[in-house]
Amino acid sequence: MTTTNETLISDKQGAARYGIHRATWWKWAKNDPEFPKSIKLSARCTRWKLSEVEAWESAKPLGG
Protein backbone atom coordinates (compact mmCIF):
# COMPACT_ATOMS: atom_id res chain seq x y z
CA MET A 1 0.00 0.00 0.00
CA THR A 2 1.30 3.44 -0.96
CA THR A 3 0.43 6.57 0.97
CA THR A 4 0.97 10.11 -0.18
CA ASN A 5 1.06 13.31 1.76
CA GLU A 6 -1.67 15.41 0.20
CA THR A 7 -1.55 19.16 0.72
CA LEU A 8 -4.88 20.56 1.88
CA ILE A 9 -5.82 24.22 1.53
CA SER A 10 -8.43 26.34 3.26
CA ASP A 11 -10.95 28.64 1.65
CA LYS A 12 -8.76 31.56 2.74
CA GLN A 13 -5.71 30.06 0.99
CA GLY A 14 -7.76 29.27 -2.11
CA ALA A 15 -9.16 32.78 -2.26
CA ALA A 16 -5.67 34.26 -1.88
CA ARG A 17 -4.42 32.03 -4.70
CA TYR A 18 -6.86 33.65 -7.15
CA GLY A 19 -7.08 37.11 -5.60
CA ILE A 20 -10.77 36.72 -4.80
CA HIS A 21 -12.96 37.08 -1.73
CA ARG A 22 -13.64 33.96 0.35
CA ALA A 23 -17.34 34.29 -0.53
CA THR A 24 -16.44 33.85 -4.20
CA TRP A 25 -14.50 30.68 -3.37
CA TRP A 26 -17.59 29.27 -1.63
CA LYS A 27 -19.79 30.36 -4.55
CA TRP A 28 -17.55 28.43 -6.94
CA ALA A 29 -17.67 25.40 -4.63
CA LYS A 30 -21.47 25.53 -4.56
CA ASN A 31 -22.23 26.40 -8.19
CA ASP A 32 -19.46 24.89 -10.33
CA PRO A 33 -19.99 21.13 -10.76
CA GLU A 34 -16.35 20.78 -11.88
CA PHE A 35 -14.98 22.45 -8.74
CA PRO A 36 -13.09 20.04 -6.46
CA LYS A 37 -15.11 18.45 -3.68
CA SER A 38 -14.40 19.73 -0.21
CA ILE A 39 -13.21 17.64 2.71
CA LYS A 40 -14.93 18.41 6.00
CA LEU A 41 -12.47 17.84 8.82
CA SER A 42 -14.81 19.13 11.53
CA ALA A 43 -17.91 21.27 11.92
CA ARG A 44 -15.94 24.45 11.22
CA CYS A 45 -12.98 23.16 9.22
CA THR A 46 -13.26 22.50 5.48
CA ARG A 47 -10.33 21.91 3.16
CA TRP A 48 -9.64 21.11 -0.50
CA LYS A 49 -6.88 18.99 -2.00
CA LEU A 50 -4.38 21.30 -3.64
CA SER A 51 -3.75 18.77 -6.42
CA GLU A 52 -7.46 18.78 -7.31
CA VAL A 53 -7.60 22.59 -7.25
CA GLU A 54 -4.59 22.71 -9.58
CA ALA A 55 -6.21 20.17 -11.93
CA TRP A 56 -9.45 22.19 -11.93
CA GLU A 57 -7.44 25.34 -12.66
CA SER A 58 -5.59 23.64 -15.55
CA ALA A 59 -8.87 22.49 -17.09
CA LYS A 60 -10.29 26.01 -17.13
CA PRO A 61 -10.03 28.04 -20.34
CA LEU A 62 -7.57 30.94 -20.18
CA GLY A 63 -9.19 34.02 -18.73
CA GLY A 64 -11.97 31.84 -17.41
PDB file of C-alpha atoms in Angstrom:
ATOM      1  CA  MET A   1       0.000   0.000   0.000  1.00  0.00           C
ATOM      2  CA  THR A   2       1.296   3.443  -0.958  1.00  0.00           C
ATOM      3  CA  THR A   3       0.427   6.567   0.965  1.00  0.00           C
ATOM      4  CA  THR A   4       0.971  10.112  -0.177  1.00  0.00           C
ATOM      5  CA  ASN A   5       1.055  13.312   1.762  1.00  0.00           C
ATOM      6  CA  GLU A   6      -1.665  15.407   0.198  1.00  0.00           C
ATOM      7  CA  THR A   7      -1.549  19.160   0.722  1.00  0.00           C
ATOM      8  CA  LEU A   8      -4.881  20.563   1.876  1.00  0.00           C
ATOM      9  CA  ILE A   9      -5.815  24.221   1.531  1.00  0.00           C
ATOM     10  CA  SER A  10      -8.429  26.338   3.261  1.00  0.00           C
ATOM     11  CA  ASP A  11     -10.949  28.640   1.654  1.00  0.00           C
ATOM     12  CA  LYS A  12      -8.755  31.558   2.738  1.00  0.00           C
ATOM     13  CA  GLN A  13      -5.712  30.064   0.992  1.00  0.00           C
ATOM     14  CA  GLY A  14      -7.759  29.267  -2.110  1.00  0.00           C
ATOM     15  CA  ALA A  15      -9.155  32.781  -2.263  1.00  0.00           C
ATOM     16  CA  ALA A  16      -5.673  34.256  -1.882  1.00  0.00           C
ATOM     17  CA  ARG A  17      -4.423  32.028  -4.704  1.00  0.00           C
ATOM     18  CA  TYR A  18      -6.864  33.649  -7.149  1.00  0.00           C
ATOM     19  CA  GLY A  19      -7.080  37.114  -5.600  1.00  0.00           C
ATOM     20  CA  ILE A  20     -10.769  36.721  -4.796  1.00  0.00           C
ATOM     21  CA  HIS A  21     -12.957  37.078  -1.733  1.00  0.00           C
ATOM     22  CA  ARG A  22     -13.636  33.962   0.353  1.00  0.00           C
ATOM     23  CA  ALA A  23     -17.339  34.295  -0.529  1.00  0.00           C
ATOM     24  CA  THR A  24     -16.440  33.845  -4.203  1.00  0.00           C
ATOM     25  CA  TRP A  25     -14.503  30.682  -3.369  1.00  0.00           C
ATOM     26  CA  TRP A  26     -17.586  29.271  -1.631  1.00  0.00           C
ATOM     27  CA  LYS A  27     -19.793  30.356  -4.554  1.00  0.00           C
ATOM     28  CA  TRP A  28     -17.547  28.426  -6.937  1.00  0.00           C
ATOM     29  CA  ALA A  29     -17.671  25.403  -4.630  1.00  0.00           C
ATOM     30  CA  LYS A  30     -21.465  25.533  -4.556  1.00  0.00           C
ATOM     31  CA  ASN A  31     -22.234  26.397  -8.190  1.00  0.00           C
ATOM     32  CA  ASP A  32     -19.456  24.889 -10.328  1.00  0.00           C
ATOM     33  CA  PRO A  33     -19.990  21.132 -10.762  1.00  0.00           C
ATOM     34  CA  GLU A  34     -16.349  20.779 -11.875  1.00  0.00           C
ATOM     35  CA  PHE A  35     -14.985  22.445  -8.739  1.00  0.00           C
ATOM     36  CA  PRO A  36     -13.094  20.044  -6.456  1.00  0.00           C
ATOM     37  CA  LYS A  37     -15.105  18.449  -3.676  1.00  0.00           C
ATOM     38  CA  SER A  38     -14.403  19.727  -0.213  1.00  0.00           C
ATOM     39  CA  ILE A  39     -13.214  17.639   2.711  1.00  0.00           C
ATOM     40  CA  LYS A  40     -14.932  18.413   5.998  1.00  0.00           C
ATOM     41  CA  LEU A  41     -12.466  17.844   8.823  1.00  0.00           C
ATOM     42  CA  SER A  42     -14.805  19.126  11.529  1.00  0.00           C
ATOM     43  CA  ALA A  43     -17.914  21.267  11.916  1.00  0.00           C
ATOM     44  CA  ARG A  44     -15.942  24.454  11.224  1.00  0.00           C
ATOM     45  CA  CYS A  45     -12.981  23.160   9.219  1.00  0.00           C
ATOM     46  CA  THR A  46     -13.264  22.500   5.478  1.00  0.00           C
ATOM     47  CA  ARG A  47     -10.329  21.906   3.157  1.00  0.00           C
ATOM     48  CA  TRP A  48      -9.637  21.113  -0.495  1.00  0.00           C
ATOM     49  CA  LYS A  49      -6.884  18.986  -1.997  1.00  0.00           C
ATOM     50  CA  LEU A  50      -4.378  21.305  -3.639  1.00  0.00           C
ATOM     51  CA  SER A  51      -3.746  18.768  -6.417  1.00  0.00           C
ATOM     52  CA  GLU A  52      -7.463  18.783  -7.309  1.00  0.00           C
ATOM     53  CA  VAL A  53      -7.598  22.589  -7.248  1.00  0.00           C
ATOM     54  CA  GLU A  54      -4.590  22.706  -9.579  1.00  0.00           C
ATOM     55  CA  ALA A  55      -6.212  20.166 -11.930  1.00  0.00           C
ATOM     56  CA  TRP A  56      -9.448  22.195 -11.929  1.00  0.00           C
ATOM     57  CA  GLU A  57      -7.438  25.337 -12.661  1.00  0.00           C
ATOM     58  CA  SER A  58      -5.591  23.641 -15.545  1.00  0.00           C
ATOM     59  CA  ALA A  59      -8.866  22.487 -17.094  1.00  0.00           C
ATOM     60  CA  LYS A  60     -10.288  26.013 -17.135  1.00  0.00           C
ATOM     61  CA  PRO A  61     -10.031  28.037 -20.342  1.00  0.00           C
ATOM     62  CA  LEU A  62      -7.567  30.937 -20.176  1.00  0.00           C
ATOM     63  CA  GLY A  63      -9.188  34.020 -18.728  1.00  0.00           C
ATOM     64  CA  GLY A  64     -11.971  31.836 -17.407  1.00  0.00           C
TER      65      GLY A  64
END
